[in-house]
Amino acid sequence: MSIEKAIPVFGALTDDIDHVLLTAEELDTIVKRVGCEITNKFSVETGNTGRKLLAVCILKGSLVFVADLIREIKLPLEVSFLRATSYGSGTVSSGVVEISLAIDEKDLIGADVLVVEDILDSGHTLSNILKYLAGKGAHSVSLCVLLNKPSRRKTEVTIDYEGKQIPDEFVVGYGLDYNEKYRNLPYIGVLKKELYS
C-alpha cells in the first residue's frame, strides 16, 4: 500500500516510512477483536467475585493502544501506568530494565492485572514487569501485546492476548517511536533502515 494513500497529511514523518505494515483500519479491527477476547475471558473468570480489573499501560509506547483498547473492553476497569525502559539510544535492548511505578501498590492486591504493551521484542522488559507485578499481591497477571516479534525473543514470555505477529522490522507509529518521533502516526509503518542503522 502506498504511504500517500494510507495517510497524506504527515509530511516529513511520512517520508521516513518505507512501507505501511498495518493501516489504521487494520489496527481498529485488531483492537476490537482483542477487546472482545478480554471482555469474554474476564466476564467468565471474575463473574460476581467483585475483583477489580486493572489495566496497566506500559509507557510511553502503549498509550495509544490502551486508549483504544479500554473502550473495547465492556467491563468495569481501572487504568494505571508503569514506565519501564531497557533501550539505550539505539534499537538494541541493553538488557538492564528500570521500572518506575506509578501504581499505588495497594491497588494491585487481589486485582486481576492486565499488562498492556505495544510490542514484545526480546522479552527482557516484559519478563521483569510481569515478575514485579506478580510479587505485589495481584490475584492474576496477564499480558496483552499489540505486536509480537517472536524472532527477536531472548526471554520467554507468555502472551495471553496478541494483536498480531510481525516480522523483524523496525516499526513506528500508533504510539511506537524512534527517538520520540512518529508516535502520532495513525498507522504502523516500517522505518527506513538508513535512519537508524
PDB file of C-alpha atoms in Angstrom:
ATOM      1  CA  MET A   1       0.000   0.000   0.000  1.00  0.00           C
ATOM      2  CA  SER A   2       1.320   3.453  -0.816  1.00  0.00           C
ATOM      3  CA  ILE A   3       2.038   5.710   2.121  1.00  0.00           C
ATOM      4  CA  GLU A   4       0.288   8.627   0.442  1.00  0.00           C
ATOM      5  CA  LYS A   5      -2.899   6.574   0.223  1.00  0.00           C
ATOM      6  CA  ALA A   6      -2.561   5.427   3.830  1.00  0.00           C
ATOM      7  CA  ILE A   7      -2.278   8.974   5.204  1.00  0.00           C
ATOM      8  CA  PRO A   8      -1.406  12.079   3.195  1.00  0.00           C
ATOM      9  CA  VAL A   9      -1.012  14.726   5.904  1.00  0.00           C
ATOM     10  CA  PHE A  10       2.078  13.939   7.950  1.00  0.00           C
ATOM     11  CA  GLY A  11       4.729  15.425   5.669  1.00  0.00           C
ATOM     12  CA  ALA A  12       8.307  14.629   6.668  1.00  0.00           C
ATOM     13  CA  LEU A  13       7.251  11.881   9.066  1.00  0.00           C
ATOM     14  CA  THR A  14       5.606  10.026   6.190  1.00  0.00           C
ATOM     15  CA  ASP A  15       8.750  10.467   4.069  1.00  0.00           C
ATOM     16  CA  ASP A  16      10.693   8.443   6.662  1.00  0.00           C
ATOM     17  CA  ILE A  17       8.434   5.382   6.312  1.00  0.00           C
ATOM     18  CA  ASP A  18       9.495   2.608   3.954  1.00  0.00           C
ATOM     19  CA  HIS A  19       6.048   0.990   3.867  1.00  0.00           C
ATOM     20  CA  VAL A  20       2.870   0.648   5.903  1.00  0.00           C
ATOM     21  CA  LEU A  21       2.670  -2.602   7.858  1.00  0.00           C
ATOM     22  CA  LEU A  22      -0.772  -2.093   9.453  1.00  0.00           C
ATOM     23  CA  THR A  23      -3.272   0.554   8.370  1.00  0.00           C
ATOM     24  CA  ALA A  24      -5.469   2.471  10.792  1.00  0.00           C
ATOM     25  CA  GLU A  25      -8.395   0.296   9.688  1.00  0.00           C
ATOM     26  CA  GLU A  26      -6.457  -2.922  10.337  1.00  0.00           C
ATOM     27  CA  LEU A  27      -5.442  -1.661  13.773  1.00  0.00           C
ATOM     28  CA  ASP A  28      -9.062  -0.847  14.574  1.00  0.00           C
ATOM     29  CA  THR A  29     -10.075  -4.415  13.673  1.00  0.00           C
ATOM     30  CA  ILE A  30      -7.289  -5.864  15.832  1.00  0.00           C
ATOM     31  CA  VAL A  31      -8.190  -3.689  18.830  1.00  0.00           C
ATOM     32  CA  LYS A  32     -11.881  -4.626  18.595  1.00  0.00           C
ATOM     33  CA  ARG A  33     -11.017  -8.350  18.443  1.00  0.00           C
ATOM     34  CA  VAL A  34      -8.618  -8.214  21.393  1.00  0.00           C
ATOM     35  CA  GLY A  35     -11.059  -6.124  23.439  1.00  0.00           C
ATOM     36  CA  CYS A  36     -13.751  -8.724  22.800  1.00  0.00           C
ATOM     37  CA  GLU A  37     -11.407 -11.572  23.849  1.00  0.00           C
ATOM     38  CA  ILE A  38     -10.533  -9.778  27.093  1.00  0.00           C
ATOM     39  CA  THR A  39     -14.188  -8.978  27.808  1.00  0.00           C
ATOM     40  CA  ASN A  40     -15.227 -12.590  27.268  1.00  0.00           C
ATOM     41  CA  LYS A  41     -12.440 -14.041  29.402  1.00  0.00           C
ATOM     42  CA  PHE A  42     -12.857 -11.715  32.376  1.00  0.00           C
ATOM     43  CA  SER A  43     -16.662 -11.883  32.226  1.00  0.00           C
ATOM     44  CA  VAL A  44     -16.392 -15.618  32.825  1.00  0.00           C
ATOM     45  CA  GLU A  45     -13.464 -15.579  35.259  1.00  0.00           C
ATOM     46  CA  THR A  46     -14.473 -12.735  37.523  1.00  0.00           C
ATOM     47  CA  GLY A  47     -18.250 -13.228  37.411  1.00  0.00           C
ATOM     48  CA  ASN A  48     -19.649 -11.859  40.648  1.00  0.00           C
ATOM     49  CA  THR A  49     -16.403 -12.071  42.604  1.00  0.00           C
ATOM     50  CA  GLY A  50     -16.074  -8.309  42.807  1.00  0.00           C
ATOM     51  CA  ARG A  51     -12.399  -8.460  41.848  1.00  0.00           C
ATOM     52  CA  LYS A  52     -11.023  -5.389  40.198  1.00  0.00           C
ATOM     53  CA  LEU A  53      -9.737  -5.471  36.628  1.00  0.00           C
ATOM     54  CA  LEU A  54      -6.718  -3.164  36.444  1.00  0.00           C
ATOM     55  CA  ALA A  55      -5.262  -2.357  33.023  1.00  0.00           C
ATOM     56  CA  VAL A  56      -1.621  -1.324  33.377  1.00  0.00           C
ATOM     57  CA  CYS A  57      -0.369   0.747  30.448  1.00  0.00           C
ATOM     58  CA  ILE A  58       3.364   0.471  29.822  1.00  0.00           C
ATOM     59  CA  LEU A  59       4.505   3.978  28.946  1.00  0.00           C
ATOM     60  CA  LYS A  60       5.053   5.573  26.591  1.00  0.00           C
ATOM     61  CA  GLY A  61       4.541   3.344  23.566  1.00  0.00           C
ATOM     62  CA  SER A  62       1.317   1.676  24.716  1.00  0.00           C
ATOM     63  CA  LEU A  63      -0.619   4.857  25.394  1.00  0.00           C
ATOM     64  CA  VAL A  64      -2.460   4.991  22.050  1.00  0.00           C
ATOM     65  CA  PHE A  65      -3.222   1.246  22.120  1.00  0.00           C
ATOM     66  CA  VAL A  66      -4.536   1.413  25.703  1.00  0.00           C
ATOM     67  CA  ALA A  67      -6.733   4.420  24.939  1.00  0.00           C
ATOM     68  CA  ASP A  68      -8.419   2.489  22.125  1.00  0.00           C
ATOM     69  CA  LEU A  69      -8.416  -0.900  23.855  1.00  0.00           C
ATOM     70  CA  ILE A  70     -10.138   0.076  27.101  1.00  0.00           C
ATOM     71  CA  ARG A  71     -13.093   1.410  25.097  1.00  0.00           C
ATOM     72  CA  GLU A  72     -13.491  -2.072  23.613  1.00  0.00           C
ATOM     73  CA  ILE A  73     -13.417  -3.855  26.990  1.00  0.00           C
ATOM     74  CA  LYS A  74     -17.053  -3.943  28.052  1.00  0.00           C
ATOM     75  CA  LEU A  75     -16.394  -4.403  31.774  1.00  0.00           C
ATOM     76  CA  PRO A  76     -15.701  -2.104  34.725  1.00  0.00           C
ATOM     77  CA  LEU A  77     -11.975  -1.498  34.924  1.00  0.00           C
ATOM     78  CA  GLU A  78      -9.371   0.854  36.269  1.00  0.00           C
ATOM     79  CA  VAL A  79      -6.279   2.099  34.455  1.00  0.00           C
ATOM     80  CA  SER A  80      -2.820   2.723  35.800  1.00  0.00           C
ATOM     81  CA  PHE A  81       0.573   3.444  34.303  1.00  0.00           C
ATOM     82  CA  LEU A  82       4.037   1.995  34.615  1.00  0.00           C
ATOM     83  CA  ARG A  83       7.216   3.024  32.924  1.00  0.00           C
ATOM     84  CA  ALA A  84       9.961   0.553  32.193  1.00  0.00           C
ATOM     85  CA  THR A  85      12.947   1.043  29.952  1.00  0.00           C
ATOM     86  CA  SER A  86      15.640  -1.233  28.627  1.00  0.00           C
ATOM     87  CA  TYR A  87      16.573   0.517  25.393  1.00  0.00           C
ATOM     88  CA  GLY A  88      19.588   2.739  25.135  1.00  0.00           C
ATOM     89  CA  SER A  89      19.978   5.324  22.401  1.00  0.00           C
ATOM     90  CA  GLY A  90      19.695   2.825  19.566  1.00  0.00           C
ATOM     91  CA  THR A  91      17.497  -0.086  18.569  1.00  0.00           C
ATOM     92  CA  VAL A  92      19.107  -2.806  20.700  1.00  0.00           C
ATOM     93  CA  SER A  93      17.974  -3.580  24.241  1.00  0.00           C
ATOM     94  CA  SER A  94      20.589  -3.038  26.928  1.00  0.00           C
ATOM     95  CA  GLY A  95      19.172  -5.975  28.932  1.00  0.00           C
ATOM     96  CA  VAL A  96      19.024  -3.824  32.075  1.00  0.00           C
ATOM     97  CA  VAL A  97      15.437  -2.951  32.980  1.00  0.00           C
ATOM     98  CA  GLU A  98      14.477   0.059  35.068  1.00  0.00           C
ATOM     99  CA  ILE A  99      10.906   0.134  36.394  1.00  0.00           C
ATOM    100  CA  SER A 100       9.289   3.321  37.632  1.00  0.00           C
ATOM    101  CA  LEU A 101       5.955   2.506  39.189  1.00  0.00           C
ATOM    102  CA  ALA A 102       3.099   4.983  39.093  1.00  0.00           C
ATOM    103  CA  ILE A 103       0.751   2.436  40.661  1.00  0.00           C
ATOM    104  CA  ASP A 104      -0.266   2.570  44.294  1.00  0.00           C
ATOM    105  CA  GLU A 105       0.784  -0.912  45.362  1.00  0.00           C
ATOM    106  CA  LYS A 106      -2.351  -1.409  47.455  1.00  0.00           C
ATOM    107  CA  ASP A 107      -4.344  -1.197  44.195  1.00  0.00           C
ATOM    108  CA  LEU A 108      -2.597  -4.363  42.992  1.00  0.00           C
ATOM    109  CA  ILE A 109      -3.579  -6.554  45.938  1.00  0.00           C
ATOM    110  CA  GLY A 110      -6.248  -9.045  44.871  1.00  0.00           C
ATOM    111  CA  ALA A 111      -6.702  -7.423  41.444  1.00  0.00           C
ATOM    112  CA  ASP A 112      -6.773  -9.040  38.035  1.00  0.00           C
ATOM    113  CA  VAL A 113      -3.922  -7.098  36.424  1.00  0.00           C
ATOM    114  CA  LEU A 114      -3.862  -6.788  32.648  1.00  0.00           C
ATOM    115  CA  VAL A 115      -0.481  -5.539  31.434  1.00  0.00           C
ATOM    116  CA  VAL A 116      -0.854  -3.765  28.079  1.00  0.00           C
ATOM    117  CA  GLU A 117       2.256  -3.348  25.933  1.00  0.00           C
ATOM    118  CA  ASP A 118       2.792  -2.077  22.410  1.00  0.00           C
ATOM    119  CA  ILE A 119       5.393  -4.605  21.271  1.00  0.00           C
ATOM    120  CA  LEU A 120       7.045  -7.756  22.593  1.00  0.00           C
ATOM    121  CA  ASP A 121      10.585  -7.947  21.276  1.00  0.00           C
ATOM    122  CA  SER A 122      13.410  -9.557  23.285  1.00  0.00           C
ATOM    123  CA  GLY A 123      11.134 -10.189  26.279  1.00  0.00           C
ATOM    124  CA  HIS A 124      13.571  -8.763  28.852  1.00  0.00           C
ATOM    125  CA  THR A 125      11.443  -5.796  29.854  1.00  0.00           C
ATOM    126  CA  LEU A 126       8.106  -7.585  29.984  1.00  0.00           C
ATOM    127  CA  SER A 127       9.514 -10.558  31.858  1.00  0.00           C
ATOM    128  CA  ASN A 128      10.753  -8.213  34.579  1.00  0.00           C
ATOM    129  CA  ILE A 129       7.473  -6.285  34.685  1.00  0.00           C
ATOM    130  CA  LEU A 130       5.353  -9.437  34.986  1.00  0.00           C
ATOM    131  CA  LYS A 131       7.524 -10.825  37.799  1.00  0.00           C
ATOM    132  CA  TYR A 132       7.445  -7.500  39.598  1.00  0.00           C
ATOM    133  CA  LEU A 133       3.641  -7.194  39.466  1.00  0.00           C
ATOM    134  CA  ALA A 134       3.080 -10.851  40.374  1.00  0.00           C
ATOM    135  CA  GLY A 135       5.095 -10.259  43.534  1.00  0.00           C
ATOM    136  CA  LYS A 136       2.842  -7.418  44.669  1.00  0.00           C
ATOM    137  CA  GLY A 137      -0.194  -9.492  45.643  1.00  0.00           C
ATOM    138  CA  ALA A 138      -2.250  -9.439  42.436  1.00  0.00           C
ATOM    139  CA  HIS A 139      -4.822 -12.221  42.070  1.00  0.00           C
ATOM    140  CA  SER A 140      -3.662 -12.693  38.472  1.00  0.00           C
ATOM    141  CA  VAL A 141      -1.341 -11.014  35.992  1.00  0.00           C
ATOM    142  CA  SER A 142      -1.999 -11.408  32.270  1.00  0.00           C
ATOM    143  CA  LEU A 143      -0.338  -9.868  29.247  1.00  0.00           C
ATOM    144  CA  CYS A 144      -1.818  -8.172  26.202  1.00  0.00           C
ATOM    145  CA  VAL A 145       0.543  -7.130  23.406  1.00  0.00           C
ATOM    146  CA  LEU A 146      -0.370  -5.343  20.219  1.00  0.00           C
ATOM    147  CA  LEU A 147       2.633  -6.585  18.233  1.00  0.00           C
ATOM    148  CA  ASN A 148       4.688  -9.719  18.750  1.00  0.00           C
ATOM    149  CA  LYS A 149       8.144 -10.237  17.208  1.00  0.00           C
ATOM    150  CA  PRO A 150       8.876 -13.876  18.104  1.00  0.00           C
ATOM    151  CA  SER A 151      12.062 -13.961  16.021  1.00  0.00           C
ATOM    152  CA  ARG A 152      13.689 -11.486  18.442  1.00  0.00           C
ATOM    153  CA  ARG A 153      12.846 -13.330  21.674  1.00  0.00           C
ATOM    154  CA  LYS A 154      15.643 -13.804  24.204  1.00  0.00           C
ATOM    155  CA  THR A 155      13.481 -14.341  27.308  1.00  0.00           C
ATOM    156  CA  GLU A 156      10.350 -16.490  27.186  1.00  0.00           C
ATOM    157  CA  VAL A 157       7.150 -14.588  27.963  1.00  0.00           C
ATOM    158  CA  THR A 158       3.583 -15.914  27.841  1.00  0.00           C
ATOM    159  CA  ILE A 159       1.175 -13.755  25.837  1.00  0.00           C
ATOM    160  CA  ASP A 160      -2.468 -14.023  26.871  1.00  0.00           C
ATOM    161  CA  TYR A 161      -3.860 -11.625  24.245  1.00  0.00           C
ATOM    162  CA  GLU A 162      -1.992 -10.946  20.999  1.00  0.00           C
ATOM    163  CA  GLY A 163      -2.824  -8.403  18.352  1.00  0.00           C
ATOM    164  CA  LYS A 164      -0.534  -9.503  15.510  1.00  0.00           C
ATOM    165  CA  GLN A 165       2.754 -11.278  14.913  1.00  0.00           C
ATOM    166  CA  ILE A 166       5.087  -9.208  12.781  1.00  0.00           C
ATOM    167  CA  PRO A 167       8.431  -9.813  11.053  1.00  0.00           C
ATOM    168  CA  ASP A 168      11.712  -8.479  12.407  1.00  0.00           C
ATOM    169  CA  GLU A 169      11.379  -4.945  11.072  1.00  0.00           C
ATOM    170  CA  PHE A 170      11.751  -1.659  12.942  1.00  0.00           C
ATOM    171  CA  VAL A 171       8.232  -0.292  13.278  1.00  0.00           C
ATOM    172  CA  VAL A 172       6.885   3.081  14.353  1.00  0.00           C
ATOM    173  CA  GLY A 173       3.518   4.800  14.628  1.00  0.00           C
ATOM    174  CA  TYR A 174       0.390   4.259  16.720  1.00  0.00           C
ATOM    175  CA  GLY A 175       2.394   5.067  19.840  1.00  0.00           C
ATOM    176  CA  LEU A 176       5.669   3.419  18.849  1.00  0.00           C
ATOM    177  CA  ASP A 177       8.616   5.726  18.345  1.00  0.00           C
ATOM    178  CA  TYR A 178      12.176   6.108  17.265  1.00  0.00           C
ATOM    179  CA  ASN A 179      13.948   8.753  19.368  1.00  0.00           C
ATOM    180  CA  GLU A 180      10.489  10.060  20.430  1.00  0.00           C
ATOM    181  CA  LYS A 181       9.303  10.692  16.864  1.00  0.00           C
ATOM    182  CA  TYR A 182       6.475   9.046  14.868  1.00  0.00           C
ATOM    183  CA  ARG A 183       4.209   8.189  17.842  1.00  0.00           C
ATOM    184  CA  ASN A 184       1.344  10.202  16.345  1.00  0.00           C
ATOM    185  CA  LEU A 185       1.186   8.350  13.026  1.00  0.00           C
ATOM    186  CA  PRO A 186      -2.228   6.617  12.906  1.00  0.00           C
ATOM    187  CA  TYR A 187      -0.815   3.506  11.229  1.00  0.00           C
ATOM    188  CA  ILE A 188       2.176   1.252  11.921  1.00  0.00           C
ATOM    189  CA  GLY A 189       4.935   1.664   9.390  1.00  0.00           C
ATOM    190  CA  VAL A 190       8.391   0.278   8.833  1.00  0.00           C
ATOM    191  CA  LEU A 191      11.051   2.933   9.297  1.00  0.00           C
ATOM    192  CA  LYS A 192      13.586   3.377   6.507  1.00  0.00           C
ATOM    193  CA  LYS A 193      16.710   1.497   7.524  1.00  0.00           C
ATOM    194  CA  GLU A 194      19.104   4.328   6.760  1.00  0.00           C
ATOM    195  CA  LEU A 195      17.501   6.413   9.510  1.00  0.00           C
ATOM    196  CA  TYR A 196      18.536   4.092  12.351  1.00  0.00           C
ATOM    197  CA  SER A 197      21.411   1.918  11.104  1.00  0.00           C
TER     198      SER A 197
END
